[in-house]
Structure formats: C-alpha cells, structure tokens
Amino acid sequence: MNSLRRFSLSLRIRYSKKPIKQGFCKERARSLSTVENPPNLIASSQFRIPKCIVGQPTCYTHPHMISEGYLTCGITQQEYKERRDTLVSKLVAETEHAHKSHVIVIPAARKQYMSDKIPYVFRQNSDFFYLTGCLEPSAILVLIKSGLEDVYTSVIFVHEKDSHAELWEGPRTGCAVAGSLFAVDEARPVEHFSNFILRIVSTSKPAVLWYQNDSPPNPDIHDVVRSTLRQSHVSLADPQKYLHQMRVIKSPAEVELMKETCYIGAQSMNLAMACTKPGVSEHGVCAALEYGARAAGAEHGAFPPVVAGGPRAAHIHYVANNQLLAHGDLLLVDAGSQRWLYNSDISRTWPVSGKFSKHQRILYELVLTVQKRLIEILGEHRPPLDQLFDHMCRLLGTHLQQEGILPRNIDSNELIGKAYRLCPHHVSHYLGLDVHDSPLVRRRVPVQSGMVVTVEPGIYIRQDDISVPEEFRGVGIRIEDDVLITDGDPLILTDTCVKEVEDIENIVGKQNV
C-alpha cells in the first residue's frame, strides 16, 4: 500500500499542469480544499456559521475541508441565498401565475436501505442542496411569496435534536441552529410540516404550489403535499425546469469545485492505468480508481464504473467488472469522482499489455482525432449538443471510411447511419451536481459560457460484426473529457488525464499492485 501511495503521488506531480491544483500533490493534505476565497466576498452580519457541532461538516468542525466563512466547500451562505432569490424571481415572473401567492416546496432526499437496517450511502437531492447547502436527510425547504408582498419567507424543516437518535446516527443540526446555519428566516421540526403546509396553502388565495410531483425526492411527504391540491384555489406547477436552467450555468465558485473533482477523477484514472497488467481483474482496476479518488478527497465515485476488457467493452454499460484482463486486449474505463456533490465523468481506453497493436492504434487515434475536433467545434461555433452529435457521426464516418473500415461506395446519409451504428450513444451531456446534469435543459439549445459538458465519441465493434474487417472486431473505445465553455477557448478540466498514445504507453503497468 505504501508503494501504491508513493506512485499515486508521483503521477500527480508528473501530470499536474495547473498551479491551482498543487494542494492535491501534498501527501499530508489529500482532503484539503484548494478553493480559495473569491476576491469579492463580502462579510455580512446576516451570514454567520455557528461554532457548534451540527449535522454536517462546517469550517469550525472540519477546517481541513471547508474554509472559514463558507457553508460548504467553496460556497457561501450568501450564494445559497442568492440562488433562492433567483428561483423565486423566475417563478413569480411567470405570467400564467401573475398576482398569485407562491408556495415552493423543495424536499431533501430520504435515507434508502439496501436491506433491513443497512442503509445505502446517503446522497442528497441535488435541487435541495443547490438551494440550501444542507446535507441532512428528510429536510424540507419551503419558500412563501405572497401575491401582495415584494419579499418572500424561507423556512427549513429539519429533524429536531434527539440524544437517542444521535447516539446511533451522529449529530443533528436541530431547529435552534438550522436557521442561522442555512441563512433562512425560520427553522421548524419536520414533524410540523404537515400542519404548516396545509395552513399556508389554505390561507393563500389564489395560490400556485411549486412542487416536483413526478418522481418526488421524498415519498414520505408526497401525500401530504398532494392533499393541499384538494382546495379549489390551488394550482400545481413544477419548479424543476427553472432550477435546471439555473444549475446548468456554473457560478465561479462552482467552476472551482468542478476543477477539483475533475482533477481528482483524472488522477485516479492515471493511477488505474498504472495498475493495469495482464492477469489483473477488472475489480482490481476498480479498486485503484476508488483508492485514487477517495485518497484525494472525493466522497466516492460519481457512478458505478465501467471497467471493460476486450470484447466486453462493446457493451456500453458493462458494470459487472468481474473478468480477468488478458494480454493483447484493450481496456475501456468510464469512471468519475464526486466531491461535495459535484461530479467528474471521464472515459479512457488503453492496452492491457501496455502497447497498442497496429489496428488498435488505428482505431484509437481515429477516435482521439474526432474528439479533439469536436472540442474545437465547441469553441468555434458553440453549437447545441445535439448538433455536436451530428458532427461526431459525420467525422467518425469520414475517418472510418478513409481507413477502409467502412465502404467508400456509399452516400453521406448511409455513411452517417453506419457511424451511428458503431457509436449509438450521444456524444455529450451537461455535468455538475448530477452526472447527467440539468436534464430538463434540452440538448438542442446552443452551449453557453459557464456550462460544463462532456465530449465522448466512441467506437464499439462486436466480435460477430461481419460488416467490419476482422482485425478490428471485438473492440470498444471511448475517450471522454469534461469541458468548461468559456468566453474564449473551451477549457478541458480533465486534461491531466493522459490520452496521447505515448503517454498512455509510458504509464500502463508501471505500478505493482
């Protein structure tokens, strides 16, 4: 384990290109945040972090994770409040609901159990976290805007302090502290939510209830919220579209958090390459990915990783990861890290033996050439992601044709169709608090500065695909980077993850596991 730790550190130093990331290169400070205070941070008596133990890390209990003055890593109470302000302004501006009172209910996620009394690792509802910074399960945010007033009231419902429950589950924030911690007007016990919401809605006439009715984050309160709709003066609307429009554009603080999680994901991928050898199991590579991410400060992986050797890589979402790696095979890995709920998503493909064969290299460099061109197109034309997918199909088809992998005597439409058959997934999605972030923002809108998107062309050729020359069959290749759209050139946040052939061949297999 010590040799693995030393090698992981050497990779970080060798492939770190950005001074902002050097905090991760310090062996003694793997979990330290490198996000610094923004220059325009304004101290205000309205915002303060209580100096007591609460239900989540704070700058006082976990100074190695959160800088002083921040509610969560890199994000201030002021920014969370400004997000709530923006959401209320967007909802109130809807002409369909003019002159109505607005009651906005955003639930936290509840705990989920894999079996009796055995919980899954808790993951907060992204929309709730985006508006509050609260990491506690089953909490509820309610924003109330009267049609007659210019201001709104914010109320958070949390579990009250309970010494018996805290003996088993750890500290709770409790109502006495939650108001000041999350910078809201009021904090109330979760148990009072039912009576509160019924009273507020019944006295707000006419009213619109903003609530995620489909796939509710917390089914425990769903019936209570739905019961308010029995009143004739209440209409239902979904706030998610407006939240996703906000979330898809990252603030400067969010950009820094995305840089961190992308750097962590990149370095853990480099480490996985170094631990790859014939005879190692796909599970062993998974372990290297998880070790690298957690040791650098990630809570866990962003999703179950794909670690697919040889022909298994032609199955796009192969996650069994239970086979041994063979000499002569390629290994496709799709993995990411989650740090403070922000996610990276990276795919790389490399030779198990450490050396690409002639035909493997042809396919790999073809995909790499297409990916680089797609990133250039993002900067040059700022196309919608759906249009970027069209570019990918054309580019893949043209290059496959030039290499003699696809026939030359077909028209452009048939060529695009054949390319799509070899890469049937989309080339890009938004990235942030969710891996497939802000899904209600359609991929047909042009990209904008502040968006983080993936660029992930691939080629998947099954062993039984007789339409492709035999030497290219039984292969899956994907190259995926996370890209920040800026006012200038796109910024590749995962650029410390090696992808050039020479760099890959210099890393693979260099670490004994």
Short mmCIF file of N, CA and C in Angstrom, two decimals, residues 91-102 207-210 235-238 242:
data_model
loop_
_atom_site.label_atom_id
_atom_site.label_comp_id
_atom_site.label_asym_id
_atom_site.label_seq_id
_atom_site.Cartn_x
_atom_site.Cartn_y
_atom_site.Cartn_z
N LEU A 91 -39.94 32.24 -10.81
CA LEU A 91 -41.28 31.67 -10.70
C LEU A 91 -42.35 32.76 -10.65
N VAL A 92 -42.08 33.81 -9.91
CA VAL A 92 -43.05 34.91 -9.80
C VAL A 92 -43.24 35.60 -11.14
N ALA A 93 -42.21 35.60 -11.98
CA ALA A 93 -42.27 36.29 -13.27
C ALA A 93 -43.14 35.56 -14.29
N GLU A 94 -43.54 34.32 -14.01
CA GLU A 94 -44.39 33.58 -14.94
C GLU A 94 -45.76 34.25 -15.05
N THR A 95 -46.09 34.73 -16.24
CA THR A 95 -47.35 35.48 -16.43
C THR A 95 -48.57 34.63 -16.15
N GLU A 96 -48.44 33.34 -16.36
CA GLU A 96 -49.57 32.44 -16.10
C GLU A 96 -50.01 32.49 -14.64
N HIS A 97 -49.05 32.82 -13.76
CA HIS A 97 -49.36 32.82 -12.32
C HIS A 97 -49.27 34.22 -11.72
N ALA A 98 -49.52 35.22 -12.53
CA ALA A 98 -49.44 36.60 -12.05
C ALA A 98 -50.47 36.85 -10.95
N HIS A 99 -50.08 37.64 -9.97
CA HIS A 99 -50.94 38.07 -8.87
C HIS A 99 -51.35 36.93 -7.93
N LYS A 100 -50.71 35.79 -8.06
CA LYS A 100 -50.98 34.69 -7.15
C LYS A 100 -49.94 34.65 -6.04
N SER A 101 -50.29 33.97 -4.96
CA SER A 101 -49.29 33.64 -3.95
C SER A 101 -48.54 32.39 -4.40
N HIS A 102 -47.28 32.31 -4.03
CA HIS A 102 -46.43 31.19 -4.45
C HIS A 102 -45.94 30.43 -3.22
N ALA A 207 -53.44 30.56 -5.09
CA ALA A 207 -52.05 30.14 -4.86
C ALA A 207 -51.61 29.14 -5.92
N VAL A 208 -50.32 29.14 -6.18
CA VAL A 208 -49.70 28.10 -7.00
C VAL A 208 -48.69 27.37 -6.13
N LEU A 209 -48.82 26.06 -6.12
CA LEU A 209 -47.91 25.21 -5.35
C LEU A 209 -46.84 24.67 -6.31
N TRP A 210 -45.59 25.07 -6.08
CA TRP A 210 -44.47 24.61 -6.89
C TRP A 210 -43.86 23.40 -6.20
N SER A 235 -53.31 25.69 -7.63
CA SER A 235 -52.86 25.00 -8.84
C SER A 235 -51.45 24.46 -8.61
N LEU A 236 -51.07 23.45 -9.40
CA LEU A 236 -49.78 22.78 -9.24
C LEU A 236 -48.87 23.13 -10.40
N ALA A 237 -47.59 23.39 -10.09
CA ALA A 237 -46.58 23.63 -11.13
C ALA A 237 -45.27 23.03 -10.65
N ASP A 238 -44.39 22.72 -11.60
CA ASP A 238 -43.12 22.06 -11.30
C ASP A 238 -41.98 23.07 -11.42
N TYR A 242 -36.96 25.47 -14.07
CA TYR A 242 -36.30 26.73 -13.73
C TYR A 242 -35.02 26.46 -12.94
#
